[in-house]
Every structure is written in C-alpha cells, then in structure tokens.
PDB file of C-alpha atoms and ligand atoms in Angstrom:
ATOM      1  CA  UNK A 595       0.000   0.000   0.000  1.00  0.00           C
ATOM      2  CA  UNK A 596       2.926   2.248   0.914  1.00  0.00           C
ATOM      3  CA  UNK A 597       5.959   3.195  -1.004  1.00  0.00           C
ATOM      4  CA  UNK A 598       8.440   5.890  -0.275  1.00  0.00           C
ATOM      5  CA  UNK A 599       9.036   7.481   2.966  1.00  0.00           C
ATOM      6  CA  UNK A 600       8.513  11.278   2.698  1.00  0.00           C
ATOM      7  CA  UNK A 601       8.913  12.467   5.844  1.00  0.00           C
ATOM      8  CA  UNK A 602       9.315  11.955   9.543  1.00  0.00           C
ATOM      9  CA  UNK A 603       7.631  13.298  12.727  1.00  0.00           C
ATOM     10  CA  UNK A 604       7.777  12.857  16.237  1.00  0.00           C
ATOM     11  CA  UNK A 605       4.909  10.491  16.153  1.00  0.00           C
ATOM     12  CA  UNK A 606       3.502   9.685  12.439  1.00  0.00           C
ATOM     13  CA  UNK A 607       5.556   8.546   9.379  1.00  0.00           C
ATOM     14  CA  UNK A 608       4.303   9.786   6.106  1.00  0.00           C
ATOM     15  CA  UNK A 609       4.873   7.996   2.929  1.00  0.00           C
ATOM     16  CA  UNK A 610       3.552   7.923  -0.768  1.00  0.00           C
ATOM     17  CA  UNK A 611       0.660   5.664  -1.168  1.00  0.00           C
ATOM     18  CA  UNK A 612       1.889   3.193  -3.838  1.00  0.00           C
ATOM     19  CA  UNK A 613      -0.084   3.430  -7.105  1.00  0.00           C
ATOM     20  CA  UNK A 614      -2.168   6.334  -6.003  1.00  0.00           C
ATOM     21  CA  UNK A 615      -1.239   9.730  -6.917  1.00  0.00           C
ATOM     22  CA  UNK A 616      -2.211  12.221  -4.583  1.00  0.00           C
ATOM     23  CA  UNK A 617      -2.936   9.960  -1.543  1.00  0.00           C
ATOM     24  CA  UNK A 618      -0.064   9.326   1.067  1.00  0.00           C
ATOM     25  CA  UNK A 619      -0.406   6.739   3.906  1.00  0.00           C
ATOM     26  CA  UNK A 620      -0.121   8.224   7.549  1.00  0.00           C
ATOM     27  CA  UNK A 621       1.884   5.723  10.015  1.00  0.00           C
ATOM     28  CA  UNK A 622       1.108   6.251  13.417  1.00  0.00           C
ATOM     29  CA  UNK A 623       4.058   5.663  15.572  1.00  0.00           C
ATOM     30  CA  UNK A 624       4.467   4.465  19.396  1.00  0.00           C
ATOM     31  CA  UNK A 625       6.504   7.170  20.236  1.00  0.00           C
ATOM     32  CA  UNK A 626       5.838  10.129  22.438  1.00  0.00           C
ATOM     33  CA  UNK A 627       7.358  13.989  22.955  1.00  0.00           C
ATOM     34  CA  UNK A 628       7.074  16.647  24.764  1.00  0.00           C
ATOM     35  CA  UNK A 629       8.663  20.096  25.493  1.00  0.00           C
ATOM     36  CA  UNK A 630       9.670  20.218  21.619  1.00  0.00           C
ATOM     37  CA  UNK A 631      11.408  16.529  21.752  1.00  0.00           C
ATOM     38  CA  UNK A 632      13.220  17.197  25.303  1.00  0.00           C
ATOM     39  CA  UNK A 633      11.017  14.541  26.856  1.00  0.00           C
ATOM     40  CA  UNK A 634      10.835  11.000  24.650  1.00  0.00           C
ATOM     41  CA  UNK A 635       9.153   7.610  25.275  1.00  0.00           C
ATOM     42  CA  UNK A 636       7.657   4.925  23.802  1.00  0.00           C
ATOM     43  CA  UNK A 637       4.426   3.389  24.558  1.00  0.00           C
ATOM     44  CA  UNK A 638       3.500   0.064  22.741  1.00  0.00           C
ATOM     45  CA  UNK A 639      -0.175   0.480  21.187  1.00  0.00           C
ATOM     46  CA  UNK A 640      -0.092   4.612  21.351  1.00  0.00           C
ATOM     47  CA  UNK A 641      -0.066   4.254  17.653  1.00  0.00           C
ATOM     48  CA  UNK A 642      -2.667   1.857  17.194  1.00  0.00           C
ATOM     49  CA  UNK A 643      -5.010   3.929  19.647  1.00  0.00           C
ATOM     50  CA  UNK A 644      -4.324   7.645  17.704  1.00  0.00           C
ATOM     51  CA  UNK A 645      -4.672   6.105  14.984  1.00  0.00           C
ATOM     52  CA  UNK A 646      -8.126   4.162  15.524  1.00  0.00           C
ATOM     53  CA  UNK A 647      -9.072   7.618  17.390  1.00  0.00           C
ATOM     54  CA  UNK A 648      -8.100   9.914  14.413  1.00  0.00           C
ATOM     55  CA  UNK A 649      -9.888   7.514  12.032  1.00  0.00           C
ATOM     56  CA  UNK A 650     -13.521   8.040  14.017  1.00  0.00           C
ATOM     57  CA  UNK A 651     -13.087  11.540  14.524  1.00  0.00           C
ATOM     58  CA  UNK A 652     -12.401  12.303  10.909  1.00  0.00           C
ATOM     59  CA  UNK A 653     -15.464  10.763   9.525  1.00  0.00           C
ATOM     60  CA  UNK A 654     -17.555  12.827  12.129  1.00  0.00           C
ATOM     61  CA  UNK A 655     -15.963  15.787  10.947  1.00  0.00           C
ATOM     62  CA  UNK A 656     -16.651  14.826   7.203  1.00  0.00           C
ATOM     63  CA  UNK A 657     -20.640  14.279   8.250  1.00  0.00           C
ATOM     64  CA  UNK A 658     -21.019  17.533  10.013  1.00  0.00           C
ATOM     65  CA  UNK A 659     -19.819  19.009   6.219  1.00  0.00           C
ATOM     66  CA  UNK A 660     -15.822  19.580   7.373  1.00  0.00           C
ATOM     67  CA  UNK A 661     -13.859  18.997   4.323  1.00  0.00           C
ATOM     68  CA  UNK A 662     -11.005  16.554   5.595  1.00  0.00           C
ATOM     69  CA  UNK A 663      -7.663  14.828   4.059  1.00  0.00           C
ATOM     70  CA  UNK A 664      -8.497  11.614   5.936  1.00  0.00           C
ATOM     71  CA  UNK A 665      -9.889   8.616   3.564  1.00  0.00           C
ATOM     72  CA  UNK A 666      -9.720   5.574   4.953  1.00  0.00           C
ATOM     73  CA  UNK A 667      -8.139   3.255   7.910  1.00  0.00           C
ATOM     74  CA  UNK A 668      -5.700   1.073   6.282  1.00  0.00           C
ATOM     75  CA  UNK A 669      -4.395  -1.094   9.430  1.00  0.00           C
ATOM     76  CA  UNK A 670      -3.749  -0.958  12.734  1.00  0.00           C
ATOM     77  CA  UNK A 671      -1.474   2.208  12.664  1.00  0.00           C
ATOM     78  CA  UNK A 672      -1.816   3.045   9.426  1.00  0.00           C
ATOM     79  CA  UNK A 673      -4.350   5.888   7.459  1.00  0.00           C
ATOM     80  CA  UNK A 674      -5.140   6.493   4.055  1.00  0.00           C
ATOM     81  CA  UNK A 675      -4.678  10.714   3.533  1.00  0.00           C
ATOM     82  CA  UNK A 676      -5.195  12.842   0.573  1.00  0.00           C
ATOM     83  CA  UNK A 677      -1.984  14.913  -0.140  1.00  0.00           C
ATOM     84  CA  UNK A 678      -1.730  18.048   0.882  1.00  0.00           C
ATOM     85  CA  UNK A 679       0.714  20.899   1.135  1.00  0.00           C
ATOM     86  CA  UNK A 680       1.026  21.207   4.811  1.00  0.00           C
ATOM     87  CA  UNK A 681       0.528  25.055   5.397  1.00  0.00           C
ATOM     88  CA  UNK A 682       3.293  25.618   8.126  1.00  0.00           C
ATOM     89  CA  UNK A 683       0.795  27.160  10.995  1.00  0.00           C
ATOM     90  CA  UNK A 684      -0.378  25.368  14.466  1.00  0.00           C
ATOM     91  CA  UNK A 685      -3.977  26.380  14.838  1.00  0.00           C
ATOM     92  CA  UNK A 686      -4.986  26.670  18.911  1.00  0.00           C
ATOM     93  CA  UNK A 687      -8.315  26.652  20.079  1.00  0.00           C
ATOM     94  CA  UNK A 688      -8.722  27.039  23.452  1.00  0.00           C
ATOM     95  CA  UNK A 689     -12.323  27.212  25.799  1.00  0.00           C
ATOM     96  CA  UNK A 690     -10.490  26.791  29.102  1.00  0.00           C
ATOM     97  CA  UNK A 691      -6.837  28.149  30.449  1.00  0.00           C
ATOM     98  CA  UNK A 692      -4.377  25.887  30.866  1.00  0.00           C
ATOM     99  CA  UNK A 693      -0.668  24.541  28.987  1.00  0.00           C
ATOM    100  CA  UNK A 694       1.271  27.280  27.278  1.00  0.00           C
ATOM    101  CA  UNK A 695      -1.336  30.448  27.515  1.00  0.00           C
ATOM    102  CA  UNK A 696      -1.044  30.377  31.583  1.00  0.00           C
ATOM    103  CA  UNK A 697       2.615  30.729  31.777  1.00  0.00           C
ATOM    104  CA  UNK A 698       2.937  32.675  28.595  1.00  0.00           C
ATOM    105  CA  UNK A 699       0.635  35.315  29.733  1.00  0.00           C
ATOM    106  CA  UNK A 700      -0.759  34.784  33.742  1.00  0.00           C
ATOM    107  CA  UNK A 701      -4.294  33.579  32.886  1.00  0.00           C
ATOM    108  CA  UNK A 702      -5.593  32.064  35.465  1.00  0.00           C
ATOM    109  CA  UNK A 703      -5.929  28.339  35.432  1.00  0.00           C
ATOM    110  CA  UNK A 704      -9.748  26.695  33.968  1.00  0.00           C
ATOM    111  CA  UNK A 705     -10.489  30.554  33.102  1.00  0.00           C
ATOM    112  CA  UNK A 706     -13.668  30.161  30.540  1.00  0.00           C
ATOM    113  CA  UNK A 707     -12.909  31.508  26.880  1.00  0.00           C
ATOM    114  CA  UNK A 708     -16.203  31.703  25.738  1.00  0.00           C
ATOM    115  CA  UNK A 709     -15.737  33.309  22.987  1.00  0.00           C
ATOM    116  CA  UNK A 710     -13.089  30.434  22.386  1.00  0.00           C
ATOM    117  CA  UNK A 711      -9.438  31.868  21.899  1.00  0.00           C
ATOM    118  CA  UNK A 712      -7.716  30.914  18.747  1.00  0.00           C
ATOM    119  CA  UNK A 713      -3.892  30.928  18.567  1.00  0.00           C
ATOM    120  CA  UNK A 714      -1.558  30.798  15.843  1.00  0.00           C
ATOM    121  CA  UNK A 715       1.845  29.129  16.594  1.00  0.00           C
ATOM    122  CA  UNK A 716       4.485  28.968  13.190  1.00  0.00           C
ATOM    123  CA  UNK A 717       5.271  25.330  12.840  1.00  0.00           C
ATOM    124  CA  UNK A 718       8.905  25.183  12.793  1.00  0.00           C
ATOM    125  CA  UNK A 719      10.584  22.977  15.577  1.00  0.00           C
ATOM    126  CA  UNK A 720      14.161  24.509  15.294  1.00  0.00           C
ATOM    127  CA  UNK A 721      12.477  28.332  16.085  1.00  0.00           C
ATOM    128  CA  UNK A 722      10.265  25.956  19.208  1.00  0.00           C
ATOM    129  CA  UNK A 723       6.955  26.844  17.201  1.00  0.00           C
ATOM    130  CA  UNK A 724       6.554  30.072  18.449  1.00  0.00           C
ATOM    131  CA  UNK A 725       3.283  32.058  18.623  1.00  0.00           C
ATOM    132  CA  UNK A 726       2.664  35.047  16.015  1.00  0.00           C
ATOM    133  CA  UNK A 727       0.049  37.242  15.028  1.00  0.00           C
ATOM    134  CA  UNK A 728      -2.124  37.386  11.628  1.00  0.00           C
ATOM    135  CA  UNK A 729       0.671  39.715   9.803  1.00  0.00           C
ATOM    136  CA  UNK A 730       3.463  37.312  10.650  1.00  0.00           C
ATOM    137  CA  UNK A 731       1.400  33.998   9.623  1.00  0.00           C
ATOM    138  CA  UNK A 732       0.471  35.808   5.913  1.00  0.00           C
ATOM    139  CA  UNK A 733       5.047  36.226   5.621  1.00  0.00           C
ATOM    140  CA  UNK A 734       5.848  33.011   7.095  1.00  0.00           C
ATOM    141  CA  UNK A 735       2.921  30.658   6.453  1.00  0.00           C
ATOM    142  CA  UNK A 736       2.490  32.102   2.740  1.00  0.00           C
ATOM    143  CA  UNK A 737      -1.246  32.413   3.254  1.00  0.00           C
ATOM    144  CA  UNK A 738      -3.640  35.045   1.690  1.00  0.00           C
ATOM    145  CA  UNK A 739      -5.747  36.969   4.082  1.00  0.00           C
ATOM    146  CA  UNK A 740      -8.978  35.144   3.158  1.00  0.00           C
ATOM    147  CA  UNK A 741      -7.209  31.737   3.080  1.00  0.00           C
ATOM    148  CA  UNK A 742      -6.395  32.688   6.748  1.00  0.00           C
ATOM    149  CA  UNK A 743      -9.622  34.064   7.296  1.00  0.00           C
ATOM    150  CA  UNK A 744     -11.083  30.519   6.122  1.00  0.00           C
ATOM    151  CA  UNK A 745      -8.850  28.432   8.553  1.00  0.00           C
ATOM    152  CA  UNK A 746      -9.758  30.560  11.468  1.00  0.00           C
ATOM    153  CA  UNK A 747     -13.658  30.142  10.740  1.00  0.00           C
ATOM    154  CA  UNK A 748     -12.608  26.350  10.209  1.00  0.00           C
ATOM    155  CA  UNK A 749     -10.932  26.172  13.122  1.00  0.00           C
ATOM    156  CA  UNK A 750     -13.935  27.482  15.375  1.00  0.00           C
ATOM    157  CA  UNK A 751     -16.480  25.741  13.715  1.00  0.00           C
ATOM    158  CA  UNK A 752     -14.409  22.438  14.367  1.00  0.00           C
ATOM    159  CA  UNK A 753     -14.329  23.298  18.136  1.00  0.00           C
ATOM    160  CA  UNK A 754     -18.457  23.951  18.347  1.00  0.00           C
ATOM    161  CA  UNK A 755     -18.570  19.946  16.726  1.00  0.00           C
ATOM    162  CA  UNK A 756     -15.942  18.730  18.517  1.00  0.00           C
ATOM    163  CA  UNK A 757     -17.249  20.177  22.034  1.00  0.00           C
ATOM    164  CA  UNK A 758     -20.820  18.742  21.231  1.00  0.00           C
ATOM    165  CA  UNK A 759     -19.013  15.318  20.225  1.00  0.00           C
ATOM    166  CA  UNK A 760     -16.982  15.112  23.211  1.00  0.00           C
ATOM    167  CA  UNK A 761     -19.381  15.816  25.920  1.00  0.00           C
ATOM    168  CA  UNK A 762     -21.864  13.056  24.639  1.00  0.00           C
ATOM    169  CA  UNK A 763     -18.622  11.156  26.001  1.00  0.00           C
ATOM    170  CA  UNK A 764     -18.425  13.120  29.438  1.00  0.00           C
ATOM    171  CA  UNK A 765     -15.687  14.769  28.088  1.00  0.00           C
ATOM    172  CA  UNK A 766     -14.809  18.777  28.317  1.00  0.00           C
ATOM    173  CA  UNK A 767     -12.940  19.539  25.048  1.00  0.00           C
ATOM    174  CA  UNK A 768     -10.652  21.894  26.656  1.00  0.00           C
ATOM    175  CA  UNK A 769      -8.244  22.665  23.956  1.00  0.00           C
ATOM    176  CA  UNK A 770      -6.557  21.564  20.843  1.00  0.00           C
ATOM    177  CA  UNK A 771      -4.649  21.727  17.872  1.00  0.00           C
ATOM    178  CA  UNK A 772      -4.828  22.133  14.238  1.00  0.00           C
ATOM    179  CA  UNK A 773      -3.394  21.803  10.817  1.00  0.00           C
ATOM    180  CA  UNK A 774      -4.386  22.788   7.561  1.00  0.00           C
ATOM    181  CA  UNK A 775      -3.317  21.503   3.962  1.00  0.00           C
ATOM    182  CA  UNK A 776      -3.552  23.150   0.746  1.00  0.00           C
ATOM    183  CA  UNK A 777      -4.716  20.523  -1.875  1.00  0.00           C
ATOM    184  CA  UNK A 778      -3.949  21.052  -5.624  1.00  0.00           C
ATOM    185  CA  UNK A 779      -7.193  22.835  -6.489  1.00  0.00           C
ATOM    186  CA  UNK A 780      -6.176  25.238  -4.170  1.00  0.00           C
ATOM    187  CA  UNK A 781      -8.768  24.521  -1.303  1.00  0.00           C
ATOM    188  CA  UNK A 782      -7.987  24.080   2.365  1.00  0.00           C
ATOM    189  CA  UNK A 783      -8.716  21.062   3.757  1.00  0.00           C
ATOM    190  CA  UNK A 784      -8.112  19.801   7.526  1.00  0.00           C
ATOM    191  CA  UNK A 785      -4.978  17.948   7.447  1.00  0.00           C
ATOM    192  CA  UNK A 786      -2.702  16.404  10.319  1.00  0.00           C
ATOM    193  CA  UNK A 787      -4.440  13.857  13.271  1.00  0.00           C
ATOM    194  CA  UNK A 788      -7.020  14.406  16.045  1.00  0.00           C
ATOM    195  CA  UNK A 789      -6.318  12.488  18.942  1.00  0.00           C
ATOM    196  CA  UNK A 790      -5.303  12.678  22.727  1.00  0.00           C
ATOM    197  CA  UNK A 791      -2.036  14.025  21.338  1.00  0.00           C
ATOM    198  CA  UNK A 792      -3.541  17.152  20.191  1.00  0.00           C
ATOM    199  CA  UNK A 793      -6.051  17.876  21.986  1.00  0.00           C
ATOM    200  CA  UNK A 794      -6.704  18.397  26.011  1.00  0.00           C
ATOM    201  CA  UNK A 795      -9.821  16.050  27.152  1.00  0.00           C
ATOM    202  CA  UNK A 796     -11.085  16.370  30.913  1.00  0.00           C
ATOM    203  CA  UNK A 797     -13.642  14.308  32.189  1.00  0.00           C
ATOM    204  CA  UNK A 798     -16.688  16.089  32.600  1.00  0.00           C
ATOM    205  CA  UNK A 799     -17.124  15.634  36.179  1.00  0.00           C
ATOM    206  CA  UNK A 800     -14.040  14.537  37.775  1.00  0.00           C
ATOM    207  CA  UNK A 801     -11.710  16.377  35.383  1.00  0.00           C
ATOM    208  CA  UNK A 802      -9.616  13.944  35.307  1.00  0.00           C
ATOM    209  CA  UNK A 803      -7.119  14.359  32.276  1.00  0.00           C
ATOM    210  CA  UNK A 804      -7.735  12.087  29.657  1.00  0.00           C
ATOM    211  CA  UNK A 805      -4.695  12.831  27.165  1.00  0.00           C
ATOM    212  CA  UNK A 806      -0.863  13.604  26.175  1.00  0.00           C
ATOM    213  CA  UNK A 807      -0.944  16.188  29.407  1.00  0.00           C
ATOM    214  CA  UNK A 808      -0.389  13.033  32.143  1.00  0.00           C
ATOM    215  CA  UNK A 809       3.419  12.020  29.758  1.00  0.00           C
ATOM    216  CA  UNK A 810       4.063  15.268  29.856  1.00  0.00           C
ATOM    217  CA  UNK A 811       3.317  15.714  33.644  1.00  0.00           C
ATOM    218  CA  UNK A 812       4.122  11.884  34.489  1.00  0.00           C
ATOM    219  CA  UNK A 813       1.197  11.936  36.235  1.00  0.00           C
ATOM    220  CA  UNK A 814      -0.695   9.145  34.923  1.00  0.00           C
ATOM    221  CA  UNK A 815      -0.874   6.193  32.633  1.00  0.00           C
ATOM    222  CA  UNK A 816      -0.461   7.262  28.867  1.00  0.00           C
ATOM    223  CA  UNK A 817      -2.018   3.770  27.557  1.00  0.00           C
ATOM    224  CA  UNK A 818      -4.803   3.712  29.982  1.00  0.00           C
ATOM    225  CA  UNK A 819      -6.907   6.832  29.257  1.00  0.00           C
ATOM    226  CA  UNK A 820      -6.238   7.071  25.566  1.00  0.00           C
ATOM    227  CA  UNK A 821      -7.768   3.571  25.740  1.00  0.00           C
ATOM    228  CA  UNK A 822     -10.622   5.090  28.022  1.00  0.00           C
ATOM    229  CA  UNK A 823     -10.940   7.586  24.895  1.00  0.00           C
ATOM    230  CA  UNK A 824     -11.637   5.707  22.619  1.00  0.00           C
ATOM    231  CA  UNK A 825     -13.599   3.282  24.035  1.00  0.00           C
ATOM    232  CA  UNK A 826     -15.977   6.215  24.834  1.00  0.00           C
ATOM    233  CA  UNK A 827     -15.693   6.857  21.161  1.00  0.00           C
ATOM    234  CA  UNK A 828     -17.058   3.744  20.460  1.00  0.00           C
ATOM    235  CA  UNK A 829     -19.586   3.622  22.899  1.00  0.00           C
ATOM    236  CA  UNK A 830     -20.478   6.433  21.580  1.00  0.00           C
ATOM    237  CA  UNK A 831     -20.951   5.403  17.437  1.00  0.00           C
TER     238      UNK A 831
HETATM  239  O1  LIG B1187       1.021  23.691  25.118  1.00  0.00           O
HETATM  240  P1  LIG B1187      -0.216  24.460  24.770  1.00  0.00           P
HETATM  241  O2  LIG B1187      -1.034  24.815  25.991  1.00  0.00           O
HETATM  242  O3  LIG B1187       0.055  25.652  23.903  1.00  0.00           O
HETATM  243  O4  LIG B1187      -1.097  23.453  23.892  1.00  0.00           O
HETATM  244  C1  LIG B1187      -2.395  23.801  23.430  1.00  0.00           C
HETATM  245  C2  LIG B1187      -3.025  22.591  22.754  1.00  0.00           C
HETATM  246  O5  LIG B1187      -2.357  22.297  21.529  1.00  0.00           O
HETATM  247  C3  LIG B1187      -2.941  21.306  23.586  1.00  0.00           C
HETATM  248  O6  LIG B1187      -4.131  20.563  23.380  1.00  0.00           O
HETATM  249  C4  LIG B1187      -1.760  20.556  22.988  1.00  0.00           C
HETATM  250  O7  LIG B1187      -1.919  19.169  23.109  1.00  0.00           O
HETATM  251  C5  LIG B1187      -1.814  20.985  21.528  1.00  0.00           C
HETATM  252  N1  LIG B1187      -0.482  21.071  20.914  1.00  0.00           N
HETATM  253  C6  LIG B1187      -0.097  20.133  19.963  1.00  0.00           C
HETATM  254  N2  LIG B1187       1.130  20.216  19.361  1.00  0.00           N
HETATM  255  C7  LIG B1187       1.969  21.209  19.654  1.00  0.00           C
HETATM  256  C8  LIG B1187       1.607  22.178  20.618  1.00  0.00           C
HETATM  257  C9  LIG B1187       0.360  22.082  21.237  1.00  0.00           C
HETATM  258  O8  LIG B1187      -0.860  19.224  19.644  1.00  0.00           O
HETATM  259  N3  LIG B1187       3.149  21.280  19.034  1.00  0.00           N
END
C-alpha cells in the first residue's frame, strides 16, 4: 500500500501511497514527545489507539460538512490521507486556560474563553513553534488573508462539533490543535491527526485528564486513558 518514505515526525511517518497519486499513507508511531522533543518515550499500542481515534473523529468531521484529508483506515497504525501541502501554521483553540497560555501570559488556570481563543503558533521545531500574530502567519505561512480568514472560521467551527461530540462522552474539550493543507485545487482542507495528542480532554465531572498532558506531567498512565478515549468513542458510534 505504501511506497516511499517522505517524511518523519515525532509520532507519524508519512509515505507515498503506492499506485495512487495524490494519496499518502499516515503511520502512526508508538513514540511520544514533549517540550519540543526534550522529553521522549515509547508506549506500545499509542499508535494503534491515535490512529483508531483519528480515524472516528475524521469521519464525524466529514458528516457535520468539514472537508477533511483523511480517507480511509488502512491497518492498525496506518491511514489512508489525501496529499496536501502542509501550510506551516499550528492552529490553537482554546475554551479553558491551561498549557502554554497560563505561563505565557498569567491567565488564570480553567479561566472560561467563551468566545473560544484561537492561537496561531508557526510550525517550525528549530524556532520551538513560536506564537505570532495574523501579519506574521500571511510572511511566514504564505497564506492570503482570506485563506487565513477561512482556517480561522474552520478552526472554530471544528471546536463547536468537537465540544458537542466530546461531551456526549463526558468529556470537556478543553483545547486543541490544528493543521491545515492546501490541496492542488487550491482549497484548504483539515490535514494532520485528532487524537489525545492534540487535543486536552477532561472528564466532565471529575476532570480527570484524559490525554498527552499526564506524559508530559508523568502523572498518569499514557495507555490507559487514551484507551478510556476511545472506548468512549465507540460507545459512543
Ligand atoms: O502547550 P499548549 O497549551 O500551547 O497546547 C495547546 C493545545 O495544543 C494542547 O491541546 C496541545 O496538546 C496541543 N499542541 C499540539 N502540538 C503542539 C503544541 C500544542 O498538539 N506542538
């Protein structure tokens, strides 16, 4: 199904999908970073569970009318993609203060965004993906004002389906993260994964967290609530 290897990140591989121009095959991988690749680890099934996780958030997506590069589960760790040209921007949505924006600018902690605050971060690990403003994004991430525009409005409109999807599950969709390709028409498409990776997921009554946060805090067991994800997910379809 796969050919060439095009590229390698922290936690997917990305290669050509053999015999099928303009698709690619996504390989979720077992590993896990945090603090831009100062803390590493491996968890045996991590790739298996994104990628199962990914695959059913995707299709929801796709049925509430979000145009999306995901096309099919392959295997266990493997996705079927459309190509894209990855536009080089980290899209942040946050409804509740925590991570980065409390440190960054004093919020306090579980302070409601409601409207929910979008951030821009420029995806570049070697600068640490640093945050930058509308101005900066149209220079560095080569996008037109109404392309930009278009994510944004994406990018909200993902969080009001993604909220509603997560508390059916008990879930507070705290925050996330997004990324946006450019397909060969032209027209931006959500690109990238979904999964406890990207996104912060507190149970809705105890708040317990339910994602990457407890690997990057060592406070809990990586494998466990991913698991407890999706098999809310599932209960859930
Ligand atoms: O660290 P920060 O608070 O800025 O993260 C905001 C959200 O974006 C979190 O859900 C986090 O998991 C996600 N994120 C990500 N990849 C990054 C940075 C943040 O998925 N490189």
């Amino acid at each position: 199904m796969k050919s060439s290897l095009l590229y390698e990140g922290k936690a997917k591989k990305i290669y050509q999908a053999a015999g099928k121009k303009g698709q690619l095959v996504l390989s979720y991988k077992n590993d896990a970073t945090a603090f831009n690749g100062e803390k590493k680890a491996s968890f045996n099934g991590k790739g298996r569970l994104n990628n199962e996780i990914s695959a059913r958030i995707f299709p929801f997506l796709h049925e509430q009318g979000i145009e999306t590069h995901f096309i099919e589960r392959l295997n266990e760790t493997e996705q079927l993609v459309q190509q894209t040209e990855i536009i080089p921007l980290e899209v942040v949505v946050r409804n509740l203060a925590t991570g980065s924006i409390t440190k960054r600018l004093g919020i306090k902690e579980k302070t409601v965004f409601d409207p929910p605050l979008l951030e821009l971060f420029y995806k570049d690990d070697a600068l640490g993906d640093p945050l930058i403003n509308d101005d900066h994004a149209y220079i560095l991430s080569d996008v037109s004002h109404s392309e930009l525009q278009e994510i944004k409005s994406k990018a909200l409109e993902i969080n009001e389906q993604l909220t509603k999807l997560f508390a059916t599950m008990d879930i507070r969709l705290v925050d996330f993260k997004l990324e946006f390709g450019r397909l060969a028409s032209g027209c931006i498409i959500l690109a990238d994964e979904i999964s406890p990776d990207t996104c912060r997921l507190w149970d809705l009554t105890t708040e317990e967290k339910l994602d990457k946060d407890v690997f990057r805090q060592g406070t809990g067991d990586l494998l466990e609530v991913y698991e407890e994800i999706l098999k809310r997910l599932e209960a859930n379809q």
